[in-house]
Amino acid sequence: QVQLVESGGGLVQAGGSLRLSCAASERIFTINDMGWYRQAPGKQRELVASITSSGKANYADFVKGRFTASRDDAKNTVYLQMNSLKPEDTAVYYCNANSGLDYDGEYYTRFYDLWGQGTQVTVSS
């Protein structure tokens, strides 16, 4: 099965840190650009950070200097290191793969717009 699984969310006090992980299932052979998004209650999903296949990261203004995205292609995993967390960072965080290849042992198949199930991040004041 082709899927992304986030982990690392939780409850943290303002000023604290969390590290989110997004692991791709073993069938996924390669992933191109990836993104971290978040959605707070009553709000639209918004892009937090993106990272290209070459490792270049871009960030939304509201997390610049506090969050760092990285990827380990050997593990097919991307990370989001979140420091200096604020209560307004509270949301469900999702990872997204814009495209990639999965391999079922016989065929390579391209996939598009793959989302994880999300992980809750709650920052208390």
Coordinates of N, CA, C and O in Angstrom, one line a residue:
Q1 N 0.8 -1.2 0.0 CA 0.0 0.0 0.0 C 0.9 1.2 0.0 O 1.9 1.3 0.7
V2 N 0.5 2.2 -0.8 CA 1.3 3.4 -0.9 C 0.7 4.4 0.1 O -0.5 4.8 0.0
Q3 N 1.5 4.8 1.1 CA 1.0 5.8 2.1 C 2.1 6.5 2.8 O 3.3 6.1 2.7
L4 N 1.7 7.6 3.4 CA 2.6 8.4 4.2 C 2.0 8.4 5.7 O 0.8 8.5 5.8
V5 N 2.9 8.3 6.6 CA 2.5 8.2 8.0 C 3.3 9.2 8.8 O 4.5 9.1 8.9
E6 N 2.5 10.2 9.4 CA 3.1 11.2 10.2 C 3.2 10.7 11.7 O 2.4 9.9 12.1
S7 N 4.2 11.2 12.4 CA 4.3 10.9 13.8 C 5.1 12.1 14.5 O 5.6 12.9 13.8
G8 N 5.0 12.1 15.8 CA 5.8 13.1 16.5 C 5.0 14.3 17.1 O 5.5 15.1 17.8
G9 N 3.7 14.3 16.8 CA 2.9 15.4 17.4 C 2.7 15.1 18.9 O 3.1 14.1 19.4
G10 N 2.1 16.1 19.5 CA 1.8 16.0 20.9 C 1.5 17.4 21.5 O 1.2 18.3 20.8
L11 N 1.5 17.4 22.9 CA 1.2 18.6 23.6 C 2.6 19.2 24.1 O 3.4 18.5 24.7
V12 N 2.8 20.5 23.9 CA 4.0 21.1 24.4 C 3.7 22.5 24.8 O 2.7 23.1 24.3
Q13 N 4.5 23.0 25.7 CA 4.3 24.4 26.2 C 4.8 25.4 25.2 O 5.8 25.0 24.4
A14 N 4.3 26.6 25.2 CA 4.9 27.6 24.4 C 6.4 27.8 24.6 O 6.8 27.7 25.7
G15 N 7.1 27.9 23.5 CA 8.5 28.0 23.6 C 9.2 26.7 23.4 O 10.5 26.6 23.3
G16 N 8.5 25.6 23.5 CA 9.0 24.3 23.4 C 9.3 23.8 21.9 O 9.1 24.6 21.0
S17 N 9.7 22.6 21.8 CA 10.0 22.0 20.4 C 9.4 20.7 20.2 O 9.1 19.9 21.2
L18 N 9.1 20.4 19.0 CA 8.7 19.1 18.6 C 9.3 18.8 17.2 O 9.6 19.7 16.4
R19 N 9.5 17.5 17.0 CA 10.0 17.1 15.7 C 9.0 16.1 15.1 O 8.8 15.0 15.6
L20 N 8.5 16.5 13.9 CA 7.5 15.6 13.2 C 8.3 14.8 12.2 O 9.2 15.3 11.6
S21 N 7.8 13.6 12.0 CA 8.3 12.7 11.0 C 7.2 12.3 10.0 O 6.1 12.2 10.4
C22 N 7.6 12.1 8.8 CA 6.6 11.6 7.8 C 7.3 10.5 7.0 O 8.3 10.7 6.3
A23 N 6.9 9.3 7.3 CA 7.6 8.1 6.7 C 6.7 7.5 5.6 O 5.5 7.4 5.7
A24 N 7.4 7.2 4.5 CA 6.7 6.7 3.3 C 6.7 5.1 3.4 O 7.7 4.6 4.0
S25 N 5.7 4.5 3.0 CA 5.6 3.1 3.0 C 6.7 2.5 2.1 O 7.2 3.1 1.2
E26 N 7.0 1.2 2.4 CA 8.2 0.6 1.7 C 8.0 0.5 0.2 O 9.0 0.5 -0.6
R27 N 6.7 0.5 -0.2 CA 6.5 0.4 -1.7 C 6.9 1.7 -2.4 O 7.1 1.6 -3.6
I28 N 7.0 2.8 -1.7 CA 7.4 4.0 -2.4 C 8.9 4.0 -2.7 O 9.7 3.9 -1.8
F29 N 9.2 4.1 -3.9 CA 10.5 4.1 -4.4 C 11.2 5.4 -4.4 O 12.3 5.6 -3.9
T30 N 10.6 6.4 -4.9 CA 11.1 7.8 -4.9 C 9.9 8.8 -4.6 O 8.8 8.5 -5.0
I31 N 10.3 9.9 -4.1 CA 9.4 11.0 -3.9 C 10.0 12.3 -4.4 O 11.2 12.5 -4.1
N32 N 9.2 13.0 -5.1 CA 9.7 14.3 -5.6 C 9.5 15.4 -4.5 O 10.0 15.2 -3.4
D33 N 8.9 16.5 -4.8 CA 8.8 17.5 -3.8 C 7.8 17.1 -2.7 O 6.8 16.4 -3.0
M34 N 8.1 17.6 -1.5 CA 7.2 17.3 -0.4 C 6.8 18.5 0.4 O 7.6 19.5 0.3
G35 N 5.7 18.5 1.0 CA 5.3 19.7 1.8 C 4.7 19.3 3.1 O 4.2 18.2 3.3
W36 N 4.8 20.2 4.1 CA 4.2 20.1 5.4 C 3.1 21.2 5.4 O 3.3 22.3 5.1
Y37 N 1.9 20.7 5.7 CA 0.7 21.6 5.8 C 0.1 21.5 7.2 O 0.4 20.6 8.0
R38 N -0.7 22.5 7.6 CA -1.4 22.4 8.8 C -2.8 22.9 8.7 O -3.1 23.8 7.8
Q39 N -3.7 22.4 9.5 CA -5.0 22.9 9.5 C -5.5 23.1 11.0 O -5.6 22.1 11.7
A40 N -5.8 24.3 11.3 CA -6.4 24.6 12.7 C -7.9 24.5 12.6 O -8.5 24.7 11.5
P41 N -8.6 24.3 13.7 CA -10.0 24.2 13.7 C -10.6 25.5 13.1 O -10.3 26.6 13.5
G42 N -11.6 25.3 12.2 CA -12.3 26.4 11.6 C -11.5 27.1 10.5 O -11.9 28.2 10.0
K43 N -10.3 26.7 10.2 CA -9.4 27.4 9.3 C -9.1 26.5 8.1 O -9.2 25.2 8.2
Q44 N -8.7 27.1 7.0 CA -8.3 26.3 5.8 C -6.9 25.7 6.0 O -6.1 26.2 6.8
R45 N -6.6 24.6 5.3 CA -5.3 24.0 5.4 C -4.3 25.0 4.7 O -4.6 25.6 3.7
E46 N -3.1 25.1 5.3 CA -2.1 26.1 4.8 C -0.8 25.4 4.7 O -0.5 24.5 5.5
L47 N 0.0 25.9 3.8 CA 1.3 25.3 3.6 C 2.3 25.9 4.6 O 2.3 27.1 4.8
V48 N 3.0 25.0 5.3 CA 4.0 25.5 6.3 C 5.4 25.5 5.7 O 6.1 26.5 5.9
A49 N 5.7 24.4 5.0 CA 7.1 24.3 4.5 C 7.0 23.3 3.3 O 6.2 22.4 3.3
S50 N 7.9 23.5 2.4 CA 8.1 22.6 1.3 C 9.6 22.2 1.1 O 10.4 23.0 1.5
I51 N 9.8 21.1 0.6 CA 11.2 20.7 0.4 C 11.3 19.9 -0.9 O 10.5 19.0 -1.2
T52 N 12.2 20.3 -1.8 CA 12.3 19.7 -3.1 C 13.1 18.4 -3.0 O 13.6 18.0 -1.9
S53 N 13.1 17.7 -4.1 CA 13.8 16.4 -4.2 C 15.3 16.6 -3.9 O 16.0 15.7 -3.5
S54 N 15.9 17.8 -4.2 CA 17.3 18.1 -3.9 C 17.5 18.6 -2.5 O 18.7 18.9 -2.2
G55 N 16.5 18.8 -1.7 CA 16.6 19.2 -0.3 C 16.5 20.6 -0.1 O 16.7 21.1 1.1
K56 N 16.1 21.4 -1.1 CA 15.9 22.8 -0.9 C 14.6 23.1 -0.2 O 13.5 22.6 -0.7
A57 N 14.6 23.8 0.9 CA 13.4 24.0 1.7 C 12.9 25.5 1.5 O 13.8 26.4 1.5
N58 N 11.6 25.7 1.6 CA 11.0 27.0 1.6 C 10.0 27.0 2.7 O 9.4 26.0 3.0
Y59 N 9.8 28.2 3.3 CA 8.9 28.2 4.5 C 7.9 29.4 4.4 O 8.2 30.4 3.8
A60 N 6.8 29.2 5.0 CA 5.8 30.2 5.2 C 6.4 31.3 6.1 O 7.2 30.9 7.0
D61 N 6.0 32.5 5.9 CA 6.6 33.6 6.7 C 6.4 33.4 8.2 O 7.2 33.7 9.0
F62 N 5.2 32.8 8.5 CA 4.9 32.7 10.0 C 5.7 31.6 10.7 O 5.6 31.4 11.9
V63 N 6.5 30.8 10.0 CA 7.4 29.8 10.6 C 8.9 30.0 10.4 O 9.7 29.3 10.9
K64 N 9.2 31.0 9.5 CA 10.6 31.2 9.2 C 11.4 31.5 10.4 O 11.0 32.3 11.3
G65 N 12.6 30.8 10.5 CA 13.5 31.0 11.6 C 13.1 30.1 12.8 O 13.9 30.0 13.8
R66 N 12.0 29.5 12.8 CA 11.6 28.6 13.9 C 11.5 27.1 13.4 O 11.8 26.2 14.2
F67 N 11.0 26.9 12.2 CA 10.8 25.5 11.7 C 11.9 25.2 10.7 O 12.3 26.1 9.9
T68 N 12.3 23.9 10.6 CA 13.3 23.4 9.7 C 12.8 22.1 9.1 O 12.5 21.2 9.8
A69 N 12.7 22.1 7.8 CA 12.3 20.9 7.1 C 13.5 20.2 6.5 O 14.5 20.9 6.1
S70 N 13.5 18.9 6.6 CA 14.6 18.1 6.0 C 14.1 16.8 5.5 O 13.0 16.4 5.8
R71 N 15.0 16.1 4.8 CA 14.5 14.8 4.3 C 15.7 13.8 4.3 O 16.9 14.2 4.1
D72 N 15.4 12.5 4.5 CA 16.4 11.5 4.5 C 15.9 10.5 3.4 O 15.0 9.7 3.7
D73 N 16.4 10.6 2.2 CA 15.8 9.8 1.1 C 16.2 8.3 1.3 O 15.5 7.4 0.8
A74 N 17.2 8.0 2.0 CA 17.6 6.6 2.3 C 16.5 5.9 3.1 O 16.2 4.7 3.0
K75 N 15.9 6.7 4.0 CA 14.8 6.2 4.8 C 13.4 6.6 4.3 O 12.4 6.3 4.9
N76 N 13.4 7.3 3.2 CA 12.1 7.8 2.6 C 11.3 8.5 3.7 O 10.1 8.3 3.8
T77 N 11.9 9.4 4.4 CA 11.3 10.1 5.5 C 11.6 11.6 5.4 O 12.8 12.0 5.0
V78 N 10.7 12.4 5.7 CA 10.9 13.8 5.8 C 10.6 14.3 7.2 O 9.8 13.6 7.9
Y79 N 11.2 15.3 7.7 CA 11.1 15.8 9.0 C 10.7 17.3 9.1 O 11.0 18.0 8.1
L80 N 10.1 17.6 10.2 CA 9.8 19.1 10.4 C 10.2 19.3 11.9 O 9.5 18.9 12.8
Q81 N 11.3 20.0 12.0 CA 11.8 20.4 13.4 C 11.1 21.7 13.7 O 11.3 22.7 13.0
M82 N 10.4 21.7 14.8 CA 9.6 22.9 15.2 C 10.1 23.4 16.5 O 10.0 22.7 17.5
N83 N 10.7 24.6 16.5 CA 11.2 25.2 17.7 C 10.4 26.5 18.0 O 9.7 27.0 17.2
S84 N 10.6 27.0 19.2 CA 9.9 28.2 19.7 C 8.5 28.2 19.3 O 7.9 29.2 18.8
L85 N 7.8 27.1 19.7 CA 6.4 26.9 19.3 C 5.5 27.9 20.0 O 5.8 28.3 21.2
K86 N 4.5 28.3 19.3 CA 3.5 29.3 19.8 C 2.1 28.7 19.9 O 1.9 27.7 19.1
P87 N 1.2 29.2 20.7 CA -0.1 28.6 20.7 C -0.8 28.6 19.4 O -1.6 27.7 19.1
E88 N -0.5 29.6 18.6 CA -1.1 29.7 17.2 C -0.6 28.7 16.3 O -1.1 28.5 15.1
D89 N 0.4 27.9 16.7 CA 0.9 26.8 15.9 C 0.1 25.5 16.1 O 0.3 24.5 15.4
T90 N -0.9 25.6 17.0 CA -1.7 24.5 17.3 C -2.6 24.1 16.0 O -3.2 25.0 15.5
A91 N -2.5 22.9 15.6 CA -3.1 22.4 14.4 C -2.9 20.9 14.2 O -2.0 20.4 14.9
V92 N -3.6 20.4 13.2 CA -3.2 19.1 12.7 C -2.2 19.3 11.6 O -2.5 20.1 10.7
Y93 N -1.1 18.6 11.6 CA 0.0 18.8 10.6 C -0.1 17.6 9.7 O -0.1 16.4 10.1
Y94 N 0.0 17.9 8.4 CA 0.0 16.8 7.4 C 1.2 16.9 6.5 O 1.7 18.0 6.2
C95 N 1.7 15.8 6.0 CA 2.7 15.8 5.0 C 2.1 15.4 3.7 O 1.0 14.7 3.6
N96 N 2.7 15.9 2.6 CA 2.2 15.7 1.3 C 3.3 15.4 0.3 O 4.3 16.1 0.4
A97 N 3.1 14.4 -0.5 CA 4.1 14.2 -1.6 C 3.4 14.5 -2.9 O 2.4 14.0 -3.2
N98 N 4.0 15.5 -3.6 CA 3.3 15.9 -4.8 C 3.4 14.9 -5.9 O 2.4 14.7 -6.7
S99 N 4.4 14.1 -6.0 CA 4.5 12.9 -6.9 C 5.6 12.0 -6.5 O 6.5 12.4 -5.7
G100 N 5.6 10.9 -7.1 CA 6.7 9.9 -6.9 C 6.5 8.6 -7.6 O 5.5 8.5 -8.4
L101 N 7.3 7.6 -7.3 CA 7.1 6.3 -7.9 C 7.0 5.3 -6.8 O 7.7 5.3 -5.8
D102 N 6.1 4.4 -7.0 CA 6.0 3.2 -6.1 C 6.4 2.0 -6.9 O 6.2 1.9 -8.1
Y103 N 6.8 0.9 -6.2 CA 7.3 -0.3 -6.9 C 6.7 -1.5 -6.1 O 6.9 -1.6 -4.9
D104 N 6.0 -2.3 -6.9 CA 5.3 -3.4 -6.3 C 6.0 -4.7 -6.4 O 5.5 -5.8 -6.1
G105 N 7.3 -4.6 -6.8 CA 8.1 -5.8 -7.0 C 8.2 -6.2 -8.5 O 9.1 -6.9 -8.9
E106 N 7.3 -5.6 -9.3 CA 7.3 -5.9 -10.7 C 7.2 -4.6 -11.6 O 8.0 -4.4 -12.5
Y107 N 6.4 -3.7 -11.2 CA 6.1 -2.5 -11.9 C 6.4 -1.2 -11.1 O 6.1 -1.2 -9.9
Y108 N 6.9 -0.2 -11.8 CA 6.9 1.1 -11.2 C 5.7 1.9 -11.6 O 5.3 1.9 -12.8
T109 N 5.0 2.5 -10.7 CA 3.8 3.3 -11.0 C 4.0 4.7 -10.4 O 4.4 4.8 -9.2
R110 N 3.6 5.7 -11.1 CA 3.7 7.1 -10.6 C 2.5 7.4 -9.8 O 1.4 7.0 -10.2
F111 N 2.7 8.0 -8.7 CA 1.5 8.5 -7.9 C 1.6 10.0 -7.8 O 2.7 10.6 -7.9
Y112 N 0.5 10.6 -7.5 CA 0.4 12.1 -7.3 C -0.4 12.4 -6.1 O -1.3 11.7 -5.7
D113 N 0.0 13.6 -5.5 CA -0.8 14.2 -4.4 C -1.2 13.2 -3.3 O -2.3 13.0 -3.1
L114 N -0.2 12.7 -2.7 CA -0.4 11.7 -1.6 C -0.3 12.4 -0.3 O 0.7 13.1 0.0
W115 N -1.3 12.1 0.6 CA -1.3 12.8 1.9 C -1.2 11.8 3.0 O -1.7 10.6 2.9
G116 N -0.6 12.2 4.1 CA -0.7 11.4 5.3 C -1.9 11.7 6.1 O -2.8 12.5 5.7
Q117 N -2.1 11.0 7.2 CA -3.3 11.1 8.0 C -3.3 12.2 9.0 O -4.4 12.6 9.5
G118 N -2.2 12.8 9.2 CA -2.1 14.0 10.1 C -1.7 13.6 11.5 O -1.9 12.5 11.9
T119 N -1.1 14.6 12.1 CA -0.7 14.4 13.5 C -1.0 15.7 14.3 O -0.7 16.8 13.8
Q120 N -1.6 15.6 15.5 CA -2.0 16.7 16.2 C -0.9 17.4 16.9 O -0.1 16.7 17.7
V121 N -0.7 18.7 16.8 CA 0.2 19.5 17.6 C -0.6 20.5 18.4 O -1.3 21.3 17.8
T122 N -0.4 20.5 19.7 CA -1.1 21.4 20.6 C 0.0 22.1 21.4 O 0.8 21.5 22.1
V123 N -0.1 23.4 21.3 CA 0.9 24.3 22.1 C 0.1 25.1 23.1 O -0.8 25.8 22.8
S124 N 0.4 24.8 24.4 CA -0.3 25.5 25.5 C 0.4 26.8 25.8 O 1.7 26.9 25.7
S125 N -0.3 27.8 26.3 CA 0.3 29.1 26.6 C 0.7 29.1 28.1 O 0.4 28.2 28.9

